[in-house]
C-alpha positions as CSV (number, residue, x, y, z in Angstrom):
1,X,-11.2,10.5,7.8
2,X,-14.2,9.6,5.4
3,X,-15.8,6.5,5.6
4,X,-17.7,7.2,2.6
5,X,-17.6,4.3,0.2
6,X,-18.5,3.2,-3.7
7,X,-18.8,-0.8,-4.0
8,X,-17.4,-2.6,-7.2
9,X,-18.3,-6.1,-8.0
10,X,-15.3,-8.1,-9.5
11,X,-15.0,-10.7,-12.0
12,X,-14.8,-13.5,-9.2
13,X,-18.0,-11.8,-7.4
14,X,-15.9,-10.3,-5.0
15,X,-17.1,-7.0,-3.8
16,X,-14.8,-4.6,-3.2
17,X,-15.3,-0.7,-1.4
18,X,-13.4,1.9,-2.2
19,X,-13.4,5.5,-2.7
20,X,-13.1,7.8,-5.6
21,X,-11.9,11.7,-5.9
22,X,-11.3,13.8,-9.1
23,X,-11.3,13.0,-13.2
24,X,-8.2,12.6,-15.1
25,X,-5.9,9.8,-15.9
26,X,-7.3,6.6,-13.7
27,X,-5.0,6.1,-10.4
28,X,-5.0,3.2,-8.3
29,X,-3.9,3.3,-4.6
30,X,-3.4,0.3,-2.7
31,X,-3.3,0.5,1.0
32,X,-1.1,-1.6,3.4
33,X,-0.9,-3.0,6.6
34,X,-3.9,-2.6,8.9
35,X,-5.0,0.1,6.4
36,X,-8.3,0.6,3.8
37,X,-9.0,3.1,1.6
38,X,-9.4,5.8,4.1
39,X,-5.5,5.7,4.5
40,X,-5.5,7.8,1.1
41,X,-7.4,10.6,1.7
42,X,-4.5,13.0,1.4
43,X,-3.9,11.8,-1.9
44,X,-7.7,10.9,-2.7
45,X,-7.6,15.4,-2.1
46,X,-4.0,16.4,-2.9
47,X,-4.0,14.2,-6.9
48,X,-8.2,14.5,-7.9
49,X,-7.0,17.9,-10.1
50,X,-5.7,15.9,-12.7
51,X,-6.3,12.4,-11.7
52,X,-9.5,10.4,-11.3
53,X,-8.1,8.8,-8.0
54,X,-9.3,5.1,-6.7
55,X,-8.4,3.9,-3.5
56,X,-10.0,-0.1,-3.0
57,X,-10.2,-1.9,0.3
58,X,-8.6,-5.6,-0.2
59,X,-10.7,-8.2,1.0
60,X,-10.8,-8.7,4.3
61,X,-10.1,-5.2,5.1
62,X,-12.9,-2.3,6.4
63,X,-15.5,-2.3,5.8
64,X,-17.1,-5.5,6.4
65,X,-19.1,-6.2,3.5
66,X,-22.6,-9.3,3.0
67,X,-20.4,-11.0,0.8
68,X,-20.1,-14.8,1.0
69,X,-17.5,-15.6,-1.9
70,X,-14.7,-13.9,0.0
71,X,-11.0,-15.4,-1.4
72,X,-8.3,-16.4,0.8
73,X,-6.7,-14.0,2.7
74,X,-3.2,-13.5,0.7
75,X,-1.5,-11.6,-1.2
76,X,-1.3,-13.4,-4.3
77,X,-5.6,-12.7,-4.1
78,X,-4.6,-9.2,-3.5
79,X,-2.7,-8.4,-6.2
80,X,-5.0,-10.0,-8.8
81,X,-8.1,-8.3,-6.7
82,X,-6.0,-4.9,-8.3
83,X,-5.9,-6.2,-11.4
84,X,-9.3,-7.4,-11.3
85,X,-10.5,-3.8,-9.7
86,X,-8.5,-2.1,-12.6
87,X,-10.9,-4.3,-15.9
88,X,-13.8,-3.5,-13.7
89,X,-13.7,-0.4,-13.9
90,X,-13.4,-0.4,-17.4
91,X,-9.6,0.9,-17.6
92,X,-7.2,-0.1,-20.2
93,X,-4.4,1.0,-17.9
94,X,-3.7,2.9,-14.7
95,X,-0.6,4.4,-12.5
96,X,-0.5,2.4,-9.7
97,X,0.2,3.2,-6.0
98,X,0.9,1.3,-3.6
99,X,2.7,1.3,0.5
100,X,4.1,-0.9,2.2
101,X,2.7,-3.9,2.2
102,X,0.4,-2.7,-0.3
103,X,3.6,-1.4,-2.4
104,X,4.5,-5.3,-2.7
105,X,1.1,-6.3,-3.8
106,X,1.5,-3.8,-6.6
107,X,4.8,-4.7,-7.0
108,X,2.9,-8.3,-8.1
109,X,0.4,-6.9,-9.8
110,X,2.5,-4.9,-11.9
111,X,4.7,-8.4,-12.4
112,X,1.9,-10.1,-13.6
113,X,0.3,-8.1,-16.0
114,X,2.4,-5.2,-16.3
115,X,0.1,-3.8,-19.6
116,X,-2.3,-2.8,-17.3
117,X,0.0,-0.4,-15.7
118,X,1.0,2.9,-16.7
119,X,3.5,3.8,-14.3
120,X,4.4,2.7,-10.4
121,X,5.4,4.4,-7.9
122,X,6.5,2.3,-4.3
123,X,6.6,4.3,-1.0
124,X,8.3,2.2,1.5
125,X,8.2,-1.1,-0.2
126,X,7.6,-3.7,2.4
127,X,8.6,-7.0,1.4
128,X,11.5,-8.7,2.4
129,X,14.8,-9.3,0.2
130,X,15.9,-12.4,-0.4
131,X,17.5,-12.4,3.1
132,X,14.2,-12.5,4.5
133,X,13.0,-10.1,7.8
134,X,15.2,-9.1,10.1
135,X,15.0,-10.7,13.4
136,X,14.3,-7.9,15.4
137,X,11.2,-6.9,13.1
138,X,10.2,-10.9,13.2
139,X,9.9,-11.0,17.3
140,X,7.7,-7.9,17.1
141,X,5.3,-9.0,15.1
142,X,5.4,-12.0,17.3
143,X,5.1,-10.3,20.2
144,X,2.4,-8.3,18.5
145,X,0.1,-11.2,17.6
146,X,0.4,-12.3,22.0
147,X,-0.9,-9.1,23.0
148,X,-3.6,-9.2,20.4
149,X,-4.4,-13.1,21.5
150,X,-4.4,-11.7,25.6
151,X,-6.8,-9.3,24.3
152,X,-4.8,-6.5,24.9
153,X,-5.7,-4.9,21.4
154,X,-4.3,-1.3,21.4
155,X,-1.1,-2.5,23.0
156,X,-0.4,-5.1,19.9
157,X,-1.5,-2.8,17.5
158,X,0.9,-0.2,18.8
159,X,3.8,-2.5,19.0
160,X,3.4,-3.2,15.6
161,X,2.6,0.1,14.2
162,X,5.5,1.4,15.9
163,X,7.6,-1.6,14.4
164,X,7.4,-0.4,10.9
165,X,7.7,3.1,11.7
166,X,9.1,4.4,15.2
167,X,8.9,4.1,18.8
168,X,6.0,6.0,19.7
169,X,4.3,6.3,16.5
170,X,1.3,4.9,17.6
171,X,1.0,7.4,20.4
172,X,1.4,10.6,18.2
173,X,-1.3,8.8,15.2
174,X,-4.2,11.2,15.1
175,X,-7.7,9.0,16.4
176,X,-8.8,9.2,13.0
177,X,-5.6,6.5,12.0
178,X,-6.0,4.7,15.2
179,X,-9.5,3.7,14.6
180,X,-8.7,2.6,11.1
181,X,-6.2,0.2,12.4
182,X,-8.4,-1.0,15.0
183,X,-10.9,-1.6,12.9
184,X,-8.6,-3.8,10.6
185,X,-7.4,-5.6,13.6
186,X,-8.8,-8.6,12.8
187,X,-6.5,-8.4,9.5
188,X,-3.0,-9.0,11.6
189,X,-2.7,-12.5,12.2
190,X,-3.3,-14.0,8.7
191,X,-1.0,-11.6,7.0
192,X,1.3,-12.1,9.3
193,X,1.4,-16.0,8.2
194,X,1.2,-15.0,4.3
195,X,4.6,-14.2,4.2
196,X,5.5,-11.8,1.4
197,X,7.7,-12.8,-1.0
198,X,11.4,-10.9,-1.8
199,X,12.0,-8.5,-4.0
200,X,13.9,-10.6,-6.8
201,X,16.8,-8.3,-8.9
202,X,15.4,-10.8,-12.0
203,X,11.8,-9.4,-11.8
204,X,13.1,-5.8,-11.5
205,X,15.6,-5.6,-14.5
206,X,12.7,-7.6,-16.7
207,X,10.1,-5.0,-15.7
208,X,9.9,-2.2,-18.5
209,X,7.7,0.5,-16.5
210,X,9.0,3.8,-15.1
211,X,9.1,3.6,-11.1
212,X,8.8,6.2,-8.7
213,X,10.3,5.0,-5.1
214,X,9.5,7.2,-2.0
215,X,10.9,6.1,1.0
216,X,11.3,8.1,4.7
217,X,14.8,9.0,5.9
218,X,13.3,7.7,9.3
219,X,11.9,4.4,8.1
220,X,13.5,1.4,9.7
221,X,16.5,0.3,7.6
222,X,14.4,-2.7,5.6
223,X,12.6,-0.4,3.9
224,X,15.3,2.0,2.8
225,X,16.9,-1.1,1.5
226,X,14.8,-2.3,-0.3
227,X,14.0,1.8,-2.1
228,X,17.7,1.5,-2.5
229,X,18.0,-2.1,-4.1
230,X,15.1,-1.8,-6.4
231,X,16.7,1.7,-7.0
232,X,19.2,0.2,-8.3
233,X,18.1,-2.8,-10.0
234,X,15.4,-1.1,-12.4
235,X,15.7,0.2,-16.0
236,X,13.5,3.2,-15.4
237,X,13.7,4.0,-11.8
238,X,13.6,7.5,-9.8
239,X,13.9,7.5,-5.9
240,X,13.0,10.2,-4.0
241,X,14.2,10.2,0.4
242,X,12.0,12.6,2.3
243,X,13.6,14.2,5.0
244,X,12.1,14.0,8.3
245,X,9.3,11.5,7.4
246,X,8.7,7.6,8.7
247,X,6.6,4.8,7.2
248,X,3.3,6.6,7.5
249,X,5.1,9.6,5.3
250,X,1.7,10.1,3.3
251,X,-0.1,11.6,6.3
252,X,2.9,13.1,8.0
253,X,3.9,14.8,4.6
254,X,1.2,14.5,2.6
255,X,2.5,17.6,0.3
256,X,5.7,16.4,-0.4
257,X,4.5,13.2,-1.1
258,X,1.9,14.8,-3.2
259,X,3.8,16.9,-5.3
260,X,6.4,14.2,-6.0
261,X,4.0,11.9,-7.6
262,X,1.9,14.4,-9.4
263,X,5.0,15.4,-10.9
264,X,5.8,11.9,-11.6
265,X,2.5,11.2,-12.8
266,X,2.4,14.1,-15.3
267,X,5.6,12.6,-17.0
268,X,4.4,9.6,-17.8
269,X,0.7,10.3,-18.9
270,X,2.0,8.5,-22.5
C-alpha cells in the first residue's frame, strides 16, 4: 500500500490527506471502518483511466496530521468534511463512493446536499435500519473495545474485523491491510459510541440520484439487508451481489468491483 499523501485545507481549517490517481470526471472515495485512504488503492489504479480519483482520510484517521482545530470525532463531521473536501477542491459535483461505514457517511452527505453529487454508489452499506444492530454484532464490538482496553491490540482488532466480514478474515488480510487497521486503532472506541443513524425508507424515496449498491454474497446478513432495503426503496437504484466476496470485496475482488462502477460511472457522466 502507498502511504503517499496530498494535504487539503478545508473551509473549517481542517486538514485533510488524501490521495489522488488519474484525470477525468472528479470521484470521491470514502473509507470506513479502521480504514484511510490507502484502503482504495485498487480503485485509486483500476478507475484513474477515466476518472480523476480522490480518496480523503476523515479526521481522526492516518495519518496523524499538526493540526489543532480537529472537529469532533462523528459522523455528522464526516460527512460535511466530504462535502467540505468536494468545494475545496474546486468541484461543482462528484460521484461519490463510499463502504461501509464510510457508505453511510456518504449516504449523509449525499442527503444533505445531494447537488454536489453526481451519482452514488454504496458497497456494503453499514448503518443500521431502524431495528438498530443486531445483538450478536453489538457484543463483538463490545468485546472488541476489552481486548483493545487489556492491551491486547491485534486480538480486538481481529475480532472486529472479522465481525463485519468472516471468521478468520483478519488472519488471511495481507500485512499491508493489517497495519492500516492498526494504525487507525486509536479510531475504534469513539466510533463505536457515535452510533450511526438507520437507513430511513423516507430519505431514500426523496433522494433523486442514481445508486449503485454492491454488496458480498458473504457479508454478514446486516449488510445484505440493508443493499436489499435501500434496493428497494430508491427511485434510481441498481444492485449488484458479487459472488464469493465478503465486506472487504474491494481488495478481494478489486476487478469486479472495478468494472461494475466504471460501468456505472460511465452512464451517468450527465
Amino acid at each position: 500500500m502507498t502511504d503517499k499523501a496530498r494535504l487539503k485545507r478545508l473551509g473549517d481549517g481542517t486538514l485533510i490527506a488524501y490521495a489522488s490517481a488519474g484525470s477525468g470526471s472528479p470521484v470521491v472515495c470514502v473509507h470506513g471502518a479502521l480504514c484511510d485512504f490507502r484502503y482504495w488503492e485498487p480503485q485509486l489504479r483500476g478507475l484513474a483511466d477515466r476518472h480523476e480519483v480522490l480518496a480523503p482520510s476523515l479526521a481522526h484517521y492516518h495519518p496523524p496530521l499538526p493540526d489543532t482545530q480537529l472537529p469532533a470525532f462523528g459522523w455528522r463531521q464526516h460527512a460535511q468534511q466530504v462535502l467540505d473536501f468536494i468545494q475545496a477542491c474546486g468541484l461543482d459535483r462528484a460521484h461519490l463512493i463510499g463502504h461501509s461505514r464510510g457508505a453511510a457517511v456518504a449516504w449523509q452527505a449525499a442527503i444533505a446536499q445531494p447537488q454536489r453529487v453526481r451519482s452514488l454508489t454504496l458497497l456494503d452499506p453499514g448503518a443500521p435500519q431502524e431495528a438498530g444492530l443486531p445483538a450478536e454484532a453489538e457484543a463483538l464490538r463490545a468485546q472488541a473495545l476489552a481486548l483493545l482496553d487489556a492491551g491486547e491490540r491485534d486480538a480486538g482488532l481481529a475480532c472486529f474485523v472479522d465481525s463485519v466480514s468472516q471468521p478468520g478474515a483478519w488472519k488471511r488480510s495481507s500485512e499491508a491491510f493489517r497495519n492500516m487497521v492498526r494504525d487507525n486503532a486509536a479510531t475504534l472506541a469513539p466510533q463505536l459510541a457515535d452510533a450511526l443513524p438507520p437507513f430511513r425508507q423516507a430519505d431514500a424515496r426523496a433522494l433523486e440520484l442514481p445508486v449503485l449498491l454492491l454488496d458480498g454474497a458473504l457479508s454478514p446478513a446486516q449488510y445484505r439487508d440493508n443493499a436489499a432495503a435501500l434496493s428497494a426503496w430508491l427511485p434510481d437504484a441498481r444492485r449488484h451481489t458479487i459472488a464469493g466476496a465478503s465486506h472487504g470485496m474491494t481488495f478481494t475482488h478489486p476487478r469486479r468491483c472495478n468494472a461494475l462502477i466504471g460501468q456505472f460511472l460511465a452512464e451517468h457522466e450527465g
